[in-house]
XYZ file of N, CA and C in Angstrom:
369
model
N 48.053 15.972 -42.144
C 49.071 15.185 -42.846
C 50.210 16.081 -43.310
N 51.407 15.552 -43.243
C 52.600 16.237 -43.729
C 53.256 15.345 -44.767
N 53.621 15.917 -45.880
C 54.348 15.177 -46.904
C 55.796 15.666 -46.915
N 56.709 14.716 -46.956
C 58.130 15.016 -46.965
C 58.758 14.406 -48.207
N 59.516 15.204 -48.944
C 60.154 14.726 -50.166
C 61.639 15.043 -50.107
N 62.446 13.996 -50.128
C 63.888 14.157 -50.098
C 64.446 14.222 -51.513
N 65.578 14.888 -51.649
C 66.289 14.934 -52.928
C 67.761 15.186 -52.657
N 68.579 14.969 -53.675
C 69.992 15.295 -53.567
C 70.930 14.122 -53.405
N 70.387 12.923 -53.305
C 71.257 11.764 -53.179
C 71.995 11.469 -54.473
N 72.932 10.539 -54.391
C 73.672 10.169 -55.591
C 74.858 9.294 -55.261
N 75.674 9.079 -56.280
C 76.886 8.267 -56.163
C 78.093 9.197 -56.173
N 78.888 9.118 -55.117
C 80.069 9.957 -54.996
C 81.240 9.103 -54.537
N 82.422 9.704 -54.566
C 83.617 9.013 -54.095
C 83.915 9.433 -52.659
N 84.664 8.610 -51.980
C 85.067 8.932 -50.612
C 85.771 10.291 -50.587
N 85.405 11.097 -49.598
C 85.974 12.428 -49.482
C 85.148 13.520 -50.129
N 84.204 13.134 -50.971
C 83.339 14.107 -51.648
C 82.255 14.626 -50.705
N 81.472 15.566 -51.240
C 80.375 16.160 -50.480
C 79.064 16.009 -51.240
N 77.980 16.024 -50.482
C 76.625 16.029 -51.042
C 75.751 16.870 -50.135
N 74.719 17.464 -50.715
C 73.736 18.172 -49.908
C 72.362 17.592 -50.196
N 71.735 17.082 -49.156
C 70.380 16.566 -49.258
C 69.386 17.655 -48.869
N 68.230 17.594 -49.502
C 67.148 18.517 -49.171
C 65.902 17.722 -48.826
N 65.092 18.298 -47.959
C 63.817 17.688 -47.598
C 62.775 18.808 -47.587
N 61.848 18.715 -48.514
C 60.799 19.725 -48.623
C 59.515 19.193 -48.003
N 58.943 19.973 -47.105
C 57.720 19.571 -46.416
C 56.528 20.348 -46.958
N 55.399 19.681 -47.015
C 54.164 20.335 -47.440
C 53.006 19.745 -46.659
N 51.858 20.390 -46.771
C 50.689 19.932 -46.027
C 50.546 20.705 -44.730
N 50.160 20.016 -43.676
C 49.922 20.660 -42.372
C 51.246 20.814 -41.621
N 52.040 21.746 -42.078
C 53.385 21.894 -41.517
C 53.430 22.758 -40.266
N 52.328 23.383 -39.899
C 52.364 24.307 -38.772
C 52.699 23.595 -37.459
N 52.349 22.329 -37.370
C 52.642 21.595 -36.138
C 53.941 20.823 -36.191
N 54.722 21.067 -37.209
C 55.974 20.335 -37.428
C 57.084 21.087 -36.709
N 57.437 20.669 -35.500
C 58.378 21.425 -34.687
C 59.810 20.946 -34.801
N 59.985 19.674 -35.113
C 61.326 19.092 -35.209
C 61.420 18.271 -36.480
N 62.528 18.436 -37.183
C 62.805 17.592 -38.358
C 64.131 16.897 -38.164
N 64.242 15.735 -38.747
C 65.450 14.938 -38.556
C 65.791 14.185 -39.821
N 67.046 13.769 -39.874
C 67.521 12.857 -40.897
C 67.906 11.545 -40.219
N 67.416 10.476 -40.796
C 67.813 9.133 -40.403
C 68.431 8.471 -41.627
N 69.139 7.371 -41.393
C 69.691 6.647 -42.527
C 69.655 5.153 -42.253
N 69.577 4.412 -43.354
C 69.517 2.963 -43.241
C 70.450 2.342 -44.256
N 71.497 1.724 -43.747
C 72.459 1.033 -44.598
C 71.938 -0.364 -44.923
N 72.418 -0.969 -45.996
C 71.959 -2.315 -46.369
C 72.162 -3.304 -45.226
N 71.110 -4.012 -44.881
C 71.196 -5.029 -43.850
C 71.252 -4.506 -42.427
N 71.066 -3.206 -42.257
C 71.149 -2.619 -40.922
C 69.849 -1.902 -40.578
N 69.698 -1.603 -39.304
C 68.522 -0.878 -38.864
C 68.662 0.607 -39.193
N 67.515 1.254 -39.299
C 67.523 2.688 -39.536
C 68.059 3.394 -38.287
N 68.922 4.375 -38.499
C 69.547 5.046 -37.369
C 69.482 6.563 -37.516
N 69.507 7.221 -36.388
C 69.472 8.675 -36.326
C 70.775 9.254 -36.856
N 70.657 10.363 -37.610
C 71.845 11.074 -38.086
C 71.901 12.505 -37.528
N 70.814 13.268 -37.673
C 70.814 14.654 -37.224
C 69.383 15.145 -37.075
N 69.208 16.162 -36.236
C 67.886 16.751 -36.036
C 68.018 18.245 -35.836
N 66.954 18.945 -36.191
C 66.899 20.383 -35.991
C 65.519 20.753 -35.478
N 65.497 21.683 -34.557
C 64.249 22.157 -33.972
C 64.028 23.583 -34.458
N 62.852 23.877 -34.981
C 62.614 25.206 -35.531
C 62.797 26.304 -34.485
N 62.532 25.997 -33.243
C 62.667 27.014 -32.188
C 64.119 27.185 -31.743
N 64.986 26.358 -32.315
C 66.409 26.458 -31.965
C 66.908 25.147 -31.407
N 68.063 24.738 -31.876
C 68.635 23.494 -31.379
C 68.944 22.529 -32.497
N 70.082 21.879 -32.358
C 70.556 20.914 -33.345
C 71.196 19.754 -32.595
N 71.037 18.562 -33.146
C 71.663 17.383 -32.558
C 72.230 16.513 -33.665
N 73.333 15.845 -33.357
C 73.995 14.960 -34.321
C 74.323 13.628 -33.671
N 74.316 12.598 -34.495
C 74.878 11.329 -34.063
C 76.395 11.475 -34.048
N 77.037 10.733 -33.167
C 78.492 10.814 -33.063
C 79.167 10.444 -34.386
N 78.544 9.547 -35.131
C 79.149 9.052 -36.369
C 79.228 10.115 -37.462
N 78.436 11.194 -37.351
C 78.438 12.215 -38.394
C 78.896 13.576 -37.878
N 79.047 13.699 -36.583
C 79.409 14.980 -35.988
C 80.750 15.459 -36.543
N 80.787 16.735 -36.937
C 82.005 17.294 -37.501
C 82.096 17.157 -39.007
N 81.258 16.304 -39.600
C 81.272 16.123 -41.058
C 79.956 16.553 -41.693
N 78.863 16.343 -40.985
C 77.537 16.685 -41.506
C 77.021 17.931 -40.803
N 76.259 18.731 -41.548
C 75.633 19.916 -40.982
C 74.170 19.952 -41.387
N 73.294 20.027 -40.394
C 71.871 20.141 -40.674
C 71.481 21.614 -40.558
N 70.619 22.048 -41.457
C 70.137 23.419 -41.425
C 68.719 23.433 -41.984
N 68.043 24.544 -41.784
C 66.667 24.605 -42.249
C 66.255 25.991 -42.622
N 65.269 26.052 -43.489
C 64.652 27.312 -43.885
C 63.179 27.188 -43.528
N 62.803 27.800 -42.410
C 61.445 27.661 -41.911
C 60.433 28.225 -42.893
N 60.792 29.317 -43.547
C 59.871 29.949 -44.491
C 59.567 29.044 -45.683
N 60.532 28.218 -46.032
C 60.357 27.301 -47.171
C 59.971 25.906 -46.716
N 59.884 25.706 -45.402
C 59.599 24.363 -44.867
C 60.545 23.327 -45.447
N 61.809 23.678 -45.474
C 62.821 22.803 -46.061
C 63.977 22.645 -45.085
N 64.469 21.433 -44.987
C 65.632 21.147 -44.162
C 66.701 20.529 -45.051
N 67.939 20.815 -44.724
C 69.071 20.371 -45.532
C 70.028 19.552 -44.681
N 70.769 18.695 -45.362
C 71.852 17.974 -44.701
C 73.076 18.074 -45.599
N 74.016 18.906 -45.173
C 75.277 19.042 -45.897
C 76.220 17.963 -45.389
N 76.663 17.115 -46.290
C 77.511 15.991 -45.906
C 78.875 16.158 -46.555
N 79.884 16.336 -45.734
C 81.257 16.500 -46.209
C 82.102 15.311 -45.789
N 83.241 15.188 -46.430
C 84.179 14.104 -46.099
C 83.466 12.762 -46.028
N 82.696 12.468 -47.045
C 81.901 11.240 -47.035
C 82.785 10.003 -47.044
N 82.306 8.975 -46.359
C 83.013 7.710 -46.239
C 82.131 6.595 -46.815
N 82.734 5.488 -47.222
C 81.911 4.371 -47.718
C 80.862 3.929 -46.698
N 81.168 4.040 -45.431
C 80.200 3.629 -44.402
C 79.028 4.590 -44.270
N 79.063 5.706 -44.977
C 77.912 6.604 -45.024
C 76.887 6.158 -46.063
N 77.237 5.136 -46.834
C 76.306 4.617 -47.835
C 75.032 4.125 -47.167
N 73.906 4.662 -47.612
C 72.623 4.340 -46.987
C 71.510 5.048 -47.739
N 70.299 4.666 -47.431
C 69.139 5.464 -47.835
C 68.905 6.471 -46.707
N 68.806 7.723 -47.074
C 68.626 8.794 -46.097
C 67.168 9.229 -46.108
N 66.581 9.244 -44.909
C 65.173 9.569 -44.750
C 65.017 10.856 -43.940
N 64.071 11.657 -44.357
C 63.677 12.837 -43.599
C 62.448 12.466 -42.776
N 62.369 13.005 -41.565
C 61.243 12.711 -40.693
C 60.865 13.963 -39.915
N 59.603 14.034 -39.535
C 59.154 15.189 -38.749
C 58.337 14.717 -37.562
N 58.332 15.551 -36.518
C 57.516 15.246 -35.354
C 56.926 16.534 -34.805
N 55.802 16.387 -34.095
C 55.113 17.553 -33.559
C 55.771 18.060 -32.279
N 56.536 17.229 -31.624
C 57.149 17.627 -30.362
C 58.396 18.451 -30.557
N 58.775 19.164 -29.500
C 59.968 20.000 -29.519
C 61.242 19.222 -29.208
N 61.100 18.077 -28.587
C 62.268 17.290 -28.209
C 62.893 16.669 -29.441
N 64.183 16.815 -29.595
C 64.899 16.298 -30.755
C 65.237 14.822 -30.524
N 64.199 14.017 -30.611
C 64.357 12.600 -30.335
C 65.251 11.920 -31.356
N 65.938 10.864 -30.900
C 66.764 10.029 -31.779
C 66.072 8.707 -32.048
N 64.825 8.591 -31.622
C 64.081 7.342 -31.746
C 63.126 7.403 -32.925
N 63.149 6.380 -33.765
C 62.284 6.333 -34.947
C 60.815 6.479 -34.580
N 60.414 5.806 -33.532
C 59.008 5.773 -33.167
C 58.440 7.100 -32.725
N 59.306 8.070 -32.452
C 58.842 9.375 -31.989
C 58.496 10.308 -33.144
N 58.746 9.873 -34.351
C 58.497 10.730 -35.506
C 57.190 10.346 -36.176
N 56.469 11.378 -36.595
C 55.107 11.195 -37.092
C 55.056 10.950 -38.602
N 55.921 11.600 -39.328
C 55.880 11.504 -40.785
C 57.276 11.242 -41.334
N 57.283 10.520 -42.448
C 58.537 10.123 -43.072
C 58.465 10.358 -44.580
N 59.627 10.691 -45.146
C 59.737 10.728 -46.590
C 60.065 9.345 -47.118
N 60.199 9.252 -48.434
C 60.446 7.950 -49.065
C 61.929 7.630 -49.142
N 62.780 8.602 -48.865
C 64.203 8.332 -48.823
C 64.926 8.673 -50.112
N 66.216 8.933 -49.978
C 67.076 9.175 -51.128
C 68.370 8.404 -50.914
N 68.827 7.740 -51.965
C 69.994 6.869 -51.855
C 71.283 7.674 -51.946
N 72.172 7.405 -51.017
C 73.524 7.964 -51.045
C 74.494 6.788 -51.091
N 75.336 6.767 -52.108
C 76.323 5.707 -52.251
C 77.698 6.341 -52.339
N 78.588 5.900 -51.460
C 79.944 6.438 -51.413
C 80.905 5.316 -51.769
N 81.636 5.488 -52.850
C 82.577 4.463 -53.281
C 83.964 4.775 -52.735
N 84.719 3.734 -52.531
C 86.068 3.897 -51.946
C 87.102 4.124 -53.034
């Protein structure tokens, strides 16, 4: 089992920045890929960014150039630096992990999920 705990969400204005953190614990040795997904009110959960411990990063087009995913393998923590936030970035942000090396954008490919952290961007 892997436990994922997100933090860092909040209420900000358009154009502001936030940094989310996701701390993993438990059986993390098989955790090869971590990702951030987000779910806006009334919408399906969608992929935002992923990082592979062996190297590699992927972004959704909607966040590319504004968000940066990074990780500290020694701390089993992944971060999402979000700059130039827009009202449409308002969502609950979830951290997820999978045992595979492929940086999937599909929810079903991830084995463990955190409980989410709310990000609200006002105009």
